[in-house]
Coordinates of C-alpha atoms in Angstrom, one line a residue:
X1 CA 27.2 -191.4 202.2
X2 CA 23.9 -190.4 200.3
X3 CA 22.0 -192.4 202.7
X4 CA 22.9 -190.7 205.7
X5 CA 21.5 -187.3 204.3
X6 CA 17.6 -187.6 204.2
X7 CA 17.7 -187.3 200.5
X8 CA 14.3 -187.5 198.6
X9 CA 10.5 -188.3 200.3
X10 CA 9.6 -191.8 199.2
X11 CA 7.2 -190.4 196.4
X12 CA 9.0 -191.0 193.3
X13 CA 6.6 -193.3 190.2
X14 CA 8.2 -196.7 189.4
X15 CA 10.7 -197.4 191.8
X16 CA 11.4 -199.2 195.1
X17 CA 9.6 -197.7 197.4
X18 CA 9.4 -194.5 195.9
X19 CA 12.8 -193.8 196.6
X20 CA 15.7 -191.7 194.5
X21 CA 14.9 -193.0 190.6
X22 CA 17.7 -194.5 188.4
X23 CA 17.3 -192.4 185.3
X24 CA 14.9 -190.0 186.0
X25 CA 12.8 -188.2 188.5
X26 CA 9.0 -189.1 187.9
X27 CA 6.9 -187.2 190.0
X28 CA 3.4 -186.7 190.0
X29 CA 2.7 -182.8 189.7
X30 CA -0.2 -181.2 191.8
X31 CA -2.3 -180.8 188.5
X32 CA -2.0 -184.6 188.5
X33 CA 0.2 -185.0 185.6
X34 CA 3.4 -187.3 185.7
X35 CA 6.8 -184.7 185.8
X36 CA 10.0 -187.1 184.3
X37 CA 13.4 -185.2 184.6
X38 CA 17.2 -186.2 184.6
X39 CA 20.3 -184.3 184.6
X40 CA 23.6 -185.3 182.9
X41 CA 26.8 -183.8 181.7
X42 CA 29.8 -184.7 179.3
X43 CA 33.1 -184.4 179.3
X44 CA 35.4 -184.0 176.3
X45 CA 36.1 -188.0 175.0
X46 CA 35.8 -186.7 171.5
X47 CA 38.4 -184.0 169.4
X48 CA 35.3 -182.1 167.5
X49 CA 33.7 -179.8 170.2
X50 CA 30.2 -179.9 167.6
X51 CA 30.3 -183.8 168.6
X52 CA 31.0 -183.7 172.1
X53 CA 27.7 -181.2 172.0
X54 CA 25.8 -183.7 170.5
X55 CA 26.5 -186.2 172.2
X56 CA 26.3 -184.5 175.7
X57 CA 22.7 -183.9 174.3
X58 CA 22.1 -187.4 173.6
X59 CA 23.1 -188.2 176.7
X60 CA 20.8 -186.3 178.9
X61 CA 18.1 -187.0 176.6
X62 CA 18.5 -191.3 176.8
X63 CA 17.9 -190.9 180.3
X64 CA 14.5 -189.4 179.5
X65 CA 13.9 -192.3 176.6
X66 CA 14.6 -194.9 179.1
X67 CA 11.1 -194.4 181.0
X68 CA 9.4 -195.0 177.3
X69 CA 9.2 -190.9 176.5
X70 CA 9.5 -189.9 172.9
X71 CA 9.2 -186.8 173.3
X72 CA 10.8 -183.7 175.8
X73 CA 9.0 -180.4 176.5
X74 CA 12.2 -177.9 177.2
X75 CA 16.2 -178.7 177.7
X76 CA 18.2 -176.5 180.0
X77 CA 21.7 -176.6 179.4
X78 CA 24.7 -176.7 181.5
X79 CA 27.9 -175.1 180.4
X80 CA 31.4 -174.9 181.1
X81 CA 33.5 -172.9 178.6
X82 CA 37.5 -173.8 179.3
X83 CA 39.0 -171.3 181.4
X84 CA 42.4 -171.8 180.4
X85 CA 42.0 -171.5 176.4
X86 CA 43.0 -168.8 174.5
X87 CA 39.9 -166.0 174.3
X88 CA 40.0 -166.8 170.4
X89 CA 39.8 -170.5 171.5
X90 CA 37.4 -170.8 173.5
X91 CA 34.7 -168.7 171.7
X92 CA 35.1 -171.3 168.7
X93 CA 35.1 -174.6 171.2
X94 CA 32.2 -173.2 173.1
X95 CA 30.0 -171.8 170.2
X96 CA 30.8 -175.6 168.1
X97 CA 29.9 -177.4 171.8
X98 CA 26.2 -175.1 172.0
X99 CA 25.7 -175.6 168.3
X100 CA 26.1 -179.4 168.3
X101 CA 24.1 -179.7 171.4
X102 CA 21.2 -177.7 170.0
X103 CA 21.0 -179.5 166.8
X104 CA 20.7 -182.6 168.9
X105 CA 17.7 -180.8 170.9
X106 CA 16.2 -180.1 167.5
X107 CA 16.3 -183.5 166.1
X108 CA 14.7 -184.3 169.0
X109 CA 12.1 -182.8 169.0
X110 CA 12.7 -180.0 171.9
X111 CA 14.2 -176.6 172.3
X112 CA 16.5 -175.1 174.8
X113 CA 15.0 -172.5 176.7
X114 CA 17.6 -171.8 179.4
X115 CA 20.3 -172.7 181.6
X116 CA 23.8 -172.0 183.2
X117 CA 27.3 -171.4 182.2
X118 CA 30.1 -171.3 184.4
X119 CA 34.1 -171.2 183.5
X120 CA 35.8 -174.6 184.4
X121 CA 39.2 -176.0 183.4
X122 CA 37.5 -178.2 181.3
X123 CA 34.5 -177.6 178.3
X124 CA 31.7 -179.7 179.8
X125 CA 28.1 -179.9 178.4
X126 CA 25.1 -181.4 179.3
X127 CA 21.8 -180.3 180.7
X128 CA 18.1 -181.0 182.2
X129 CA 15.8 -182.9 180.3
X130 CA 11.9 -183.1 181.7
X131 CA 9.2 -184.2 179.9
X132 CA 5.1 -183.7 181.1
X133 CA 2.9 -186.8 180.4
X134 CA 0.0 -188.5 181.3
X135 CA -0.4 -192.2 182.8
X136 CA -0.2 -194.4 180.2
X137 CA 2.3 -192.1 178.4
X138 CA 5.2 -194.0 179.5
X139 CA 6.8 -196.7 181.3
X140 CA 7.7 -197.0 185.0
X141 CA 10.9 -198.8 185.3
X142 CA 10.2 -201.3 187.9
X143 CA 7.5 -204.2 186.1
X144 CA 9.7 -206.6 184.5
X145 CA 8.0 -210.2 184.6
X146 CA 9.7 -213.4 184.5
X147 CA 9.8 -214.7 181.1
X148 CA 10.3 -211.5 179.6
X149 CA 13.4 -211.1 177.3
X150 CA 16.1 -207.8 177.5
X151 CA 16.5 -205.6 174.4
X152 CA 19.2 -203.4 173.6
X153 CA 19.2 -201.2 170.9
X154 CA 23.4 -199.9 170.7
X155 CA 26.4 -202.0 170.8
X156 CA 28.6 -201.8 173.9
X157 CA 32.3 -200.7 173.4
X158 CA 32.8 -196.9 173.3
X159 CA 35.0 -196.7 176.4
X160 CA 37.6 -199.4 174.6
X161 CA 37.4 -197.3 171.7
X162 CA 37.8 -193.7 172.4
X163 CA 41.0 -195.0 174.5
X164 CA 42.5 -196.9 171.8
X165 CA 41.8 -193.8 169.3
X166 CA 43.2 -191.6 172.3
X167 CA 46.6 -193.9 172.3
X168 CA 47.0 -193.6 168.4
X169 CA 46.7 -190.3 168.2
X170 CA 49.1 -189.7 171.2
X171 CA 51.4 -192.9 170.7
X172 CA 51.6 -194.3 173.6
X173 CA 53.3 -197.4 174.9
X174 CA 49.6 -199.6 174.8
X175 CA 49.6 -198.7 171.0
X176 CA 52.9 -199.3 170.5
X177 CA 52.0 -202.6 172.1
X178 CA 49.0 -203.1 170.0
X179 CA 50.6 -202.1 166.5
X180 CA 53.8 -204.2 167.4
X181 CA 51.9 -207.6 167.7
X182 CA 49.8 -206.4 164.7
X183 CA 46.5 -206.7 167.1
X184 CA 45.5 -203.4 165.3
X185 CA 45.7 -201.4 162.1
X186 CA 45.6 -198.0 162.4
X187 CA 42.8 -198.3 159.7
X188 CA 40.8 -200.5 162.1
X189 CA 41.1 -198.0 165.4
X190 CA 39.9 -195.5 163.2
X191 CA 36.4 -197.6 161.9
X192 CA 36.3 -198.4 165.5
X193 CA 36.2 -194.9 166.6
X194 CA 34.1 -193.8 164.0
X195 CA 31.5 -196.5 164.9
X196 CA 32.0 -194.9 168.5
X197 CA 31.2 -191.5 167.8
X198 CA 28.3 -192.9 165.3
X199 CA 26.9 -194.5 168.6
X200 CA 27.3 -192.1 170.9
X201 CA 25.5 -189.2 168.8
X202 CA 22.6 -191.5 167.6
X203 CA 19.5 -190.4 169.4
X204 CA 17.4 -193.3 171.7
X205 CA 14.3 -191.3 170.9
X206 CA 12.8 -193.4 168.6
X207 CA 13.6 -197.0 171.0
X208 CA 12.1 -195.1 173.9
X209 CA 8.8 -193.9 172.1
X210 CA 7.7 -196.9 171.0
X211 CA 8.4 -198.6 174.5
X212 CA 4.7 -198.1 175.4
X213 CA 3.5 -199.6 172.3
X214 CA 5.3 -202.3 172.9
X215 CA 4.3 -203.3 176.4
X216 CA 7.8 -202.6 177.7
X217 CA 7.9 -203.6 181.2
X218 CA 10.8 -201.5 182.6
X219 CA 14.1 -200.0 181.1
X220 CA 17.3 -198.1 181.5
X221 CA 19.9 -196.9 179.4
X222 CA 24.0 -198.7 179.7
X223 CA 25.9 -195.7 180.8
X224 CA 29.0 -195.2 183.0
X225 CA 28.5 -198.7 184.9
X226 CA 28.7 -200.8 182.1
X227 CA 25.8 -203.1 181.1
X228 CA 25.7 -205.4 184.3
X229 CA 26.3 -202.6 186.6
X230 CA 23.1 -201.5 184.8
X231 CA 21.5 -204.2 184.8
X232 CA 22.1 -205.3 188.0
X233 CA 20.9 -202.0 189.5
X234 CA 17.8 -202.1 187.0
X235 CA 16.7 -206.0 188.5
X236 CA 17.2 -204.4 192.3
X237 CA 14.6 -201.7 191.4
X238 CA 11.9 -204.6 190.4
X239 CA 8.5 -205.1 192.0
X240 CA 9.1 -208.8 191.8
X241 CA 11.9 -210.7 192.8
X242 CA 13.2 -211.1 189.6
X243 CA 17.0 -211.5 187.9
X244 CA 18.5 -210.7 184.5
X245 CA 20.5 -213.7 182.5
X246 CA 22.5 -212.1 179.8
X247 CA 23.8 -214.3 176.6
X248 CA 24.3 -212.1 174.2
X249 CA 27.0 -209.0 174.0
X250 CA 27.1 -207.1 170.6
X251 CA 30.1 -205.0 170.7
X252 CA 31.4 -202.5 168.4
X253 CA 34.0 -204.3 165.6
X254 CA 37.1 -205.4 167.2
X255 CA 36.6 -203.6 171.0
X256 CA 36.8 -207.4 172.3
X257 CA 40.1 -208.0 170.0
X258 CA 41.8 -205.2 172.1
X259 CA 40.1 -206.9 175.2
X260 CA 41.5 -210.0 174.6
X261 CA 44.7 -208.5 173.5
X262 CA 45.9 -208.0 177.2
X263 CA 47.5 -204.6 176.6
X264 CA 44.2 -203.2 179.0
X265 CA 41.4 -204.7 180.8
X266 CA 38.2 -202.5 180.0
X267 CA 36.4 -205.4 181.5
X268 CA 34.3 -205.4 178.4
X269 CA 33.6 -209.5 178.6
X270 CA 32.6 -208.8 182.2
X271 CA 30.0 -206.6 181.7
X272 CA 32.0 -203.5 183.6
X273 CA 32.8 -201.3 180.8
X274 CA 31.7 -197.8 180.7
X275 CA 29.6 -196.5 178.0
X276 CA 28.8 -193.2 176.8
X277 CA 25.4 -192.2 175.6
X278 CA 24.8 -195.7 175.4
X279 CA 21.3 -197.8 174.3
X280 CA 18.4 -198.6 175.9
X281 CA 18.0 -202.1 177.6
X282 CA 14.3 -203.1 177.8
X283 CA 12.5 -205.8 179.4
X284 CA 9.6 -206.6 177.2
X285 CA 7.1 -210.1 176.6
X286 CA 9.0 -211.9 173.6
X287 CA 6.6 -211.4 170.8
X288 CA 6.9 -207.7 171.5
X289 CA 10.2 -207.6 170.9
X290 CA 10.6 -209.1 167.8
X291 CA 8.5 -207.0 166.7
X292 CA 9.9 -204.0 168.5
X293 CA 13.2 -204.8 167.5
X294 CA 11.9 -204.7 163.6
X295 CA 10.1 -201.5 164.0
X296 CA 13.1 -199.9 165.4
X297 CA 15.4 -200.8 162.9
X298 CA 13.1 -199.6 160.3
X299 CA 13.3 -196.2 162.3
X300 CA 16.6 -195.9 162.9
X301 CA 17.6 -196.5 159.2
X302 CA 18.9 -200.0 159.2
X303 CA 20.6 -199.7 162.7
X304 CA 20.5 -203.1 164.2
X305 CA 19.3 -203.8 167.8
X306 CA 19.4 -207.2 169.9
X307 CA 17.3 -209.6 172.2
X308 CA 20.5 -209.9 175.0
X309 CA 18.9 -211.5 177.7
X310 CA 15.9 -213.0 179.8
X311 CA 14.4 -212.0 182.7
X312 CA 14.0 -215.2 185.4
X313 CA 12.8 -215.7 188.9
X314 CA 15.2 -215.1 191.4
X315 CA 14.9 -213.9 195.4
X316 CA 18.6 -212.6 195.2
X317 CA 17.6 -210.1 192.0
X318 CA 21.1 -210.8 190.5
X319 CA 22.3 -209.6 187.1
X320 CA 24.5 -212.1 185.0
X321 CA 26.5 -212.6 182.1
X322 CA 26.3 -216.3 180.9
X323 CA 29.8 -218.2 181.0
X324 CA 29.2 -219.2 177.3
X325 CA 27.9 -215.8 176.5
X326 CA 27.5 -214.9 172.5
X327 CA 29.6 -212.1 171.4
X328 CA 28.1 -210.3 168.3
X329 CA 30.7 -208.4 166.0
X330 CA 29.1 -204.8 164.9
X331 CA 30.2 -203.1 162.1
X332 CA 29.6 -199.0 161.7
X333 CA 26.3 -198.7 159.0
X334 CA 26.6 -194.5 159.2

């Protein structure tokens, strides 16, 4: 449908012929500068309004990592207090939401210094991120090389998780299901969950500002696609024909237990699962991402991140998941 309506001009830096970007808008400014700025928003997945504030913040501001920024100039934020809450209600969700989303800002380095707020059925947060750089200053997302390997720096699995936690709490049939053939302690859904949330409110900014140092050669964060959606539409944006063989899967402690369990297909395995506020999947040259990879963890206090993949030659630009791929077990560190 988009297609048909004469969006964007063909200008936009690092993608397919300039057209619509995949995280962010990168636009060269009349001064000459380089303009990057993404839009995203968050719906409640979590019970504390402070967390679902942070990690709406999080989420806009991955985007902006992604293209190998470390740091954003100004956040707007988007807000939409619950309609249908009590007055008494609603001033507490909404004042826990703007609080965990500016302390996100803050960590990160920015300020809000505007926005919008409308009343919705739903609390929803999120916002517009934009950063102003020079060339050089960060990385364009479409110069991944044959040969190089694919970084990620979070585990996949927050969609299986905030489910499971959601059927718990509301005993539901699936966790009756689960619990009855002992596929899951309630102790384990809530490590899981916590891990989730740990995730989810973890900042990319310090794997996207060392991207350039690096010699990242493009990147994009695993959202709402899952990581081969991503992936996929990250190897279609390429200046070379180039495709994405993925071996590797780290996944949050037992998300691919309650995959294989058969109670739900979150298509996890298949590379289809949606994450929230997810990591950043770089192509990079090999040697850099060792050491990338090691310089990251030290930043991120111990947090693991992975070499998932390899970039080959390939006409067709296809994203895959290896039959025999390697599933890595992650356990929560915060």
């Amino acid at each position: 449908m988009l297609l048909t309506l004469n969006l964007g001009d063909n200008q936009n830096i690092g993608t397919t012929n300039g057209k619509i970007a995949l995280d962010c808008s990168v636009r060269k400014t009349r001064q000459g500068h380089v303009c990057i700025s993404t839009t995203d928003f968050f719906f409640p997945l979590v019970d504390s309004p402070y967390l679902q504030g942070r990690i709406g913040a999080a989420n806009v501001l991955s985007d902006l990592y992604a293209e190998g920024v470390g740091e954003c100039d100004f956040m707007l934020m988007l807000l939409a207090a619950c309609r249908d809450m009590t007055q008494e209600d609603r001033e507490i969700c909404t004042r826990e939401m703007v609080r965990g989303f500016n302390d996100a800002c803050l960590e990160g380095g920015t300020v809000v210094t505007g926005g919008q707020t409308v009343l919705n059925p739903w609390p929803v947060i999120g916002g517009v991120a934009t950063s102003i750089c020079r060339e050089g200053e960060y990385v364009k997302s479409n110069g991944a090389e044959v040969g190089d390997v694919v970084v990620l720096t979070k585990p996949l699995g927050t969609q299986v998780a905030v489910n499971v936690h959601e059927w718990r709490v509301r005993n539901t049939p699936r966790w009756t299901e689960l619990s009855s053939k002992q596929i899951l302690s309630k102790e384990e859904t809530e490590d899981m969950m916590h891990a989730a949330v740990c995730s989810m409110a973890r900042l990319n900014r310090h794997g996207g500002s060392i991207m350039v140092k690096h010699h990242a050669h493009a990147g994009t964060d695993v959202t709402g696609f899952g990581i081969l959606g991503h992936a996929q539409n990250l190897m279609d944006n390429q200046a070379l024909e180039v495709g994405m063989e993925i071996h590797t899967l780290p996944c949050i402690a037992n998300t691919i237990k309650v995959e294989e369990s058969g109670v739900m297909d979150f298509k996890l395995r298949e590379g289809y699962s949606a994450e929230t506020s997810g990591g950043l999947m770089i192509c990079m040259p090999e040697g850099d991402a060792v050491n990338y990879c090691r310089e990251l963890e030290e930043l991120d206090g111990g947090e693991p991140c992975w070499i998932i993949g390899r970039v080959v030659a390939d006409v067709e630009r296809k994203a895959c998941i290896l039959e025999n791929v390697t599933i890595v077990e992650v356990e929560a560190k915060c």
